[in-house]
PDB file of C-alpha atoms in Angstrom:
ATOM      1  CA  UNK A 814       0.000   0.000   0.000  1.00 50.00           C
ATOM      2  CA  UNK A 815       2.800   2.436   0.935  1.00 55.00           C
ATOM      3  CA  UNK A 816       4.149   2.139  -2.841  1.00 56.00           C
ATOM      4  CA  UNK A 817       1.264   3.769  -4.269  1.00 49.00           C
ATOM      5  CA  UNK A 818       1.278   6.421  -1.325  1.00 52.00           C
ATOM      6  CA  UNK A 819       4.487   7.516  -2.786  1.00 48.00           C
ATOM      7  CA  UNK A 820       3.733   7.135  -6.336  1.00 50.00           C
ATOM      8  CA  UNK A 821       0.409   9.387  -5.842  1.00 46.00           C
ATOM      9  CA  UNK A 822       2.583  11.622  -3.943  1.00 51.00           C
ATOM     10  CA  UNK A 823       4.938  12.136  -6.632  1.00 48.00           C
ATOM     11  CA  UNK A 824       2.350  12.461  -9.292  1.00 46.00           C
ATOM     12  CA  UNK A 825       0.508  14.975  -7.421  1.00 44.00           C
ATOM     13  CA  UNK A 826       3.534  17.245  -6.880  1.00 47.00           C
ATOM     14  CA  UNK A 827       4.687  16.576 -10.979  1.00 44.00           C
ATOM     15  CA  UNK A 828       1.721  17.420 -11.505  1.00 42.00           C
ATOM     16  CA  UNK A 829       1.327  20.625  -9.023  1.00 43.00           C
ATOM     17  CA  UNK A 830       4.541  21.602  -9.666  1.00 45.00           C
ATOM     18  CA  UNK A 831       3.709  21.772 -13.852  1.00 43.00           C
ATOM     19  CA  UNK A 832       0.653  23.907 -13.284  1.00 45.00           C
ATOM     20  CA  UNK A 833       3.305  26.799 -12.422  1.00 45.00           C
ATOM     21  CA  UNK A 834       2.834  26.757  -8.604  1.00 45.00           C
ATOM     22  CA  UNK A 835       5.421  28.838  -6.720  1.00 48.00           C
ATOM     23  CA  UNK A 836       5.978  28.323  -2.966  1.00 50.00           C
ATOM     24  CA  UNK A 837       3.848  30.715  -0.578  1.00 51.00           C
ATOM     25  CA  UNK A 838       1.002  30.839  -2.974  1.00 51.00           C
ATOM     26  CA  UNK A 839      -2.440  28.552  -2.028  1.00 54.00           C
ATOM     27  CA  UNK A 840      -3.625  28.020  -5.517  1.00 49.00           C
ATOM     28  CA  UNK A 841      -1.625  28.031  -9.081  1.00 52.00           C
ATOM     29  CA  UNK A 842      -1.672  31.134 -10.797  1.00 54.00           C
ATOM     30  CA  UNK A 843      -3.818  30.264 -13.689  1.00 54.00           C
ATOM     31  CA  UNK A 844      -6.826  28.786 -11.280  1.00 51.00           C
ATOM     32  CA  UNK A 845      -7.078  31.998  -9.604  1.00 50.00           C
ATOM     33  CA  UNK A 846      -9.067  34.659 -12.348  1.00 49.00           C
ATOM     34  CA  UNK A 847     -11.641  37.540 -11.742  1.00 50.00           C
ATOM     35  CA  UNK A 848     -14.982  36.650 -12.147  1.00 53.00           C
ATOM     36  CA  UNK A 849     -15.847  39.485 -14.255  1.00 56.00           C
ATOM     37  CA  UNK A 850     -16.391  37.954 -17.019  1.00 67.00           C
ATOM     38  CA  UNK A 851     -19.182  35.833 -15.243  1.00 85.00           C
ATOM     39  CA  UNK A 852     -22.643  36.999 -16.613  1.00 88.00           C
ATOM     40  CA  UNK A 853     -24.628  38.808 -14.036  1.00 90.00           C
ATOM     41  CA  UNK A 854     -27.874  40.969 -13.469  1.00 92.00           C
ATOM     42  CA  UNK A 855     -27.289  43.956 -11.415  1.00 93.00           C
ATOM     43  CA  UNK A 856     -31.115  45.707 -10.543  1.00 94.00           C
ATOM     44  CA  UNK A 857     -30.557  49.302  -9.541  1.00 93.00           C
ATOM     45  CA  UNK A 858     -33.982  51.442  -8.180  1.00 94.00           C
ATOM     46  CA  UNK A 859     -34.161  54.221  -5.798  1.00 93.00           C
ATOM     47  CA  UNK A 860     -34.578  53.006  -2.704  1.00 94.00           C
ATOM     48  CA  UNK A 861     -36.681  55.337  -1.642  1.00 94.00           C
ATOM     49  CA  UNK A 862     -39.886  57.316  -3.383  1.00 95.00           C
ATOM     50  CA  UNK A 863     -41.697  60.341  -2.331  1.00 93.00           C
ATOM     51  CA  UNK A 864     -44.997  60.394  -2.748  1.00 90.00           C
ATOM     52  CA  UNK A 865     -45.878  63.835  -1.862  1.00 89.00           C
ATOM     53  CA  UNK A 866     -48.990  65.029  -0.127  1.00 87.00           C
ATOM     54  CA  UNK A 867     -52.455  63.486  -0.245  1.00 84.00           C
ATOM     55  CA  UNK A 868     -55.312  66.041   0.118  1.00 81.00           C
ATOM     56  CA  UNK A 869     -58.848  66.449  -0.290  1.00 76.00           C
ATOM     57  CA  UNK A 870     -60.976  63.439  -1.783  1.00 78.00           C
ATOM     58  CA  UNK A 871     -58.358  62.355  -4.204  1.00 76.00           C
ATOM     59  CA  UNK A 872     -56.179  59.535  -1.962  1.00 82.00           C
ATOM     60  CA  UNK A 873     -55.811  57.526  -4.977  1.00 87.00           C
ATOM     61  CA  UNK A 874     -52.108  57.767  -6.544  1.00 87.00           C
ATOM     62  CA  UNK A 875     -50.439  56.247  -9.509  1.00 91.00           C
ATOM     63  CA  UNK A 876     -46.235  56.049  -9.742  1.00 94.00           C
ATOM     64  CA  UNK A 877     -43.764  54.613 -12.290  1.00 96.00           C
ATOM     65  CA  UNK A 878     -40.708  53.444 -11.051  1.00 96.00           C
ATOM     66  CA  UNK A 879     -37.373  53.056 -12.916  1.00 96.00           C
ATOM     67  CA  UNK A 880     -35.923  49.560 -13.499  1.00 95.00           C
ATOM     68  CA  UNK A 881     -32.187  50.010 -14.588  1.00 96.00           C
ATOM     69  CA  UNK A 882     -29.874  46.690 -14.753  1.00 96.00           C
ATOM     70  CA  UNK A 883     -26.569  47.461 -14.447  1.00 95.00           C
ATOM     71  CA  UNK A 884     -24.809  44.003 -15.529  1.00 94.00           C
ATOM     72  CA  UNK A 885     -23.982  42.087 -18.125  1.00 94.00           C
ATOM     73  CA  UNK A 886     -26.668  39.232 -18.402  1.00 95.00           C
ATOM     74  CA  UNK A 887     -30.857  39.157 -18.655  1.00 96.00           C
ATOM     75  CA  UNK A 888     -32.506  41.051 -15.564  1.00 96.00           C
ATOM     76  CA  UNK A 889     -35.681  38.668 -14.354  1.00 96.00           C
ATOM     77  CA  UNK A 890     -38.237  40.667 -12.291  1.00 96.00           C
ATOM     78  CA  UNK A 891     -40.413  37.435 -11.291  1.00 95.00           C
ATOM     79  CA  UNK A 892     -42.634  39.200  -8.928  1.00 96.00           C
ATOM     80  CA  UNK A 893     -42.953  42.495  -7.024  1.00 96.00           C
ATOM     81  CA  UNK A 894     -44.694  41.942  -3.817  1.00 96.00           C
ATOM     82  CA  UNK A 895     -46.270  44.880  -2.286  1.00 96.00           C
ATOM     83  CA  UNK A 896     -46.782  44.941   1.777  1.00 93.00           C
ATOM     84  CA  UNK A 897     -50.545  45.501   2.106  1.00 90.00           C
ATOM     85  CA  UNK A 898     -53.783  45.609  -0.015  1.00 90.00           C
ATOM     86  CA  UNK A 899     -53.899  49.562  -0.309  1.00 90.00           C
ATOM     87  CA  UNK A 900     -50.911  49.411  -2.544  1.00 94.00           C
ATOM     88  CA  UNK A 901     -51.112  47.693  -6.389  1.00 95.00           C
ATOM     89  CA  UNK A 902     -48.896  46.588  -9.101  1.00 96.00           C
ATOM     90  CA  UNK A 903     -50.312  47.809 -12.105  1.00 96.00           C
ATOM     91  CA  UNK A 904     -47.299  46.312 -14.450  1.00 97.00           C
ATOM     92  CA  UNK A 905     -43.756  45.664 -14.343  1.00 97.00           C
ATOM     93  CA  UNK A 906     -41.039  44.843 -17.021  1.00 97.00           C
ATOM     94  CA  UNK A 907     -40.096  41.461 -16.288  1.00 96.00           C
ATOM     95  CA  UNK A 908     -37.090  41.470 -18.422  1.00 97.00           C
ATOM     96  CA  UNK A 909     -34.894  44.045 -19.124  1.00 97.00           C
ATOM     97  CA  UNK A 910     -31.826  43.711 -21.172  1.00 96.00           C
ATOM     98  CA  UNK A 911     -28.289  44.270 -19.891  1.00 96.00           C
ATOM     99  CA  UNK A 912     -27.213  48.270 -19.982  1.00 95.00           C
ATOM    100  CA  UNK A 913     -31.275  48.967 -20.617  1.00 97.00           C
ATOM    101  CA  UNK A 914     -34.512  50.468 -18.595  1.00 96.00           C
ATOM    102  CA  UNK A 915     -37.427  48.888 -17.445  1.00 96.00           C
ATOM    103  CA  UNK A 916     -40.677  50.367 -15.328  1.00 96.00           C
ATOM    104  CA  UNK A 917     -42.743  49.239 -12.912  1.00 97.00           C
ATOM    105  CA  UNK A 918     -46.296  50.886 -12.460  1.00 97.00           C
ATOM    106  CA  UNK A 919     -48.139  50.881  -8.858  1.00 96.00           C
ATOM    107  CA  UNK A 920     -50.910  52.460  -7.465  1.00 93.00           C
ATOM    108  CA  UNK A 921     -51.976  53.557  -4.304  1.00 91.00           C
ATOM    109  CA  UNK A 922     -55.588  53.515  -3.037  1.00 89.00           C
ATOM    110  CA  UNK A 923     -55.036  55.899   0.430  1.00 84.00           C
ATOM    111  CA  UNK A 924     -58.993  55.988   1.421  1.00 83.00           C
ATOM    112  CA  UNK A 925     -59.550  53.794   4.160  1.00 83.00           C
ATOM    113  CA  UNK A 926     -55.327  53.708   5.189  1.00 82.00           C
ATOM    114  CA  UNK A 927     -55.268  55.336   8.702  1.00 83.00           C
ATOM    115  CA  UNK A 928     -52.229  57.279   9.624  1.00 83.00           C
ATOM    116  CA  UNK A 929     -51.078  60.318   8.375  1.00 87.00           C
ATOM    117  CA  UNK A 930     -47.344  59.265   7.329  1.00 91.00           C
ATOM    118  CA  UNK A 931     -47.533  57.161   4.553  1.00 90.00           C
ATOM    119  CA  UNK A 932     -44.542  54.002   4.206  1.00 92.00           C
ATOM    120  CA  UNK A 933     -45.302  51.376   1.858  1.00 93.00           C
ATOM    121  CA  UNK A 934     -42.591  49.063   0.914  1.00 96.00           C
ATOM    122  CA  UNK A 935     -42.359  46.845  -2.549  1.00 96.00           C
ATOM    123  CA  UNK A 936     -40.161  43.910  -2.804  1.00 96.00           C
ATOM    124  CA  UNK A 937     -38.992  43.451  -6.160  1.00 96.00           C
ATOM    125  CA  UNK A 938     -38.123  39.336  -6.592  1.00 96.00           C
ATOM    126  CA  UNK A 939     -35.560  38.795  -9.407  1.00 95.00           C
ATOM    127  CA  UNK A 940     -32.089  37.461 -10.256  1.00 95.00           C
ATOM    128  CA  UNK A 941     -30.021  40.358  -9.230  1.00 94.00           C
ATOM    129  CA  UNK A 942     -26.551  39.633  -7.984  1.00 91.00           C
ATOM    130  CA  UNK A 943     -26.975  41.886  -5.155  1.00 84.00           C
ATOM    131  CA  UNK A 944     -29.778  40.277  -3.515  1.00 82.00           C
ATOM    132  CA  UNK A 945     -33.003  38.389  -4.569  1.00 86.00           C
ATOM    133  CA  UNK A 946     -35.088  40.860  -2.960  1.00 93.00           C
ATOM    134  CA  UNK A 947     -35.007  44.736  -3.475  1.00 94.00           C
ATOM    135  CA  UNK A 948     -37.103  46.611  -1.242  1.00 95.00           C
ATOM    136  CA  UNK A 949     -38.354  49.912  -2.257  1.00 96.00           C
ATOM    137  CA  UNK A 950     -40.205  52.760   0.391  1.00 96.00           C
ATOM    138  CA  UNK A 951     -43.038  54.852  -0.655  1.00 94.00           C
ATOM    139  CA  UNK A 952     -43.108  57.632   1.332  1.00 93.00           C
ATOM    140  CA  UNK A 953     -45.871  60.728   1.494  1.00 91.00           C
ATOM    141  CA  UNK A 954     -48.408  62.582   3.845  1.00 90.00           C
ATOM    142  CA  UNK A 955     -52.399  62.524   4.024  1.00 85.00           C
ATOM    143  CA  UNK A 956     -54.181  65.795   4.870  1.00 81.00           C
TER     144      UNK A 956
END
């Protein structure tokens, strides 16, 4: 058994040793590359929207959001997930090219909502690199 110990042990360093490994480095040069040429979706949106003020009768409110992707691959929006019933998704652009724009339309029905500081948050589900989720505030006042 001890023969092949040795023989694996001197293929493996042939071997290592070929590959252009120098002492003091972990991993042989060529192994170690930037993953920048990896294809990626990047989702960029302002995190936060103002809404402005609500007054009178009219508590119904209708914004379009910007839906940039900043990498190099296919942007998939699979779902945008508002956090209660008073706020809708109207549409969304599910797939936006690499270097391109996309919207997403929502609506806000403010009659029966109770407070007078308005935060409504939307999760935006897709294949971003920098998180499945993206959370976006809606911000305003009611008068």
């Amino acid at each position: 058994m001890t023969i092949f110990k040795h023989i694996f042990n001197a293929a493996f360093i042939f071997v290592f040793a070929s590959c252009g490994h120098k002492a003091g480095n972990s991993l042989p040069q060529h192994i170690v590359e930037p993953v920048s040429h990896c294809p990626y979706a990047e989702l960029r949106v302002p995190q936060t929207v103002d809404l402005g003020i609500f007054q009178g009768e009219d508590m119904k409110h209708s914004v379009t959001i910007a839906l940039t992707n900043l990498g190099n691959d296919t942007l998939v929006i699979l779902k945008v997930l508002p956090d209660c019933d008073c706020v809708e998704v109207e549409r969304y652009d599910s797939l936006v090219a690499p270097g391109q724009h996309g919207c997403l339309t929502t609506s806000l029905n403010l009659t029966d909502y109770p407070a007078d500081t308005i935060y409504k948050e939307l999760g935006i589900l897709s294949n971003s690199r920098s998180g499945n989720v993206t959370r976006i505030t809606l911000f305003g006042l009611k008068q």
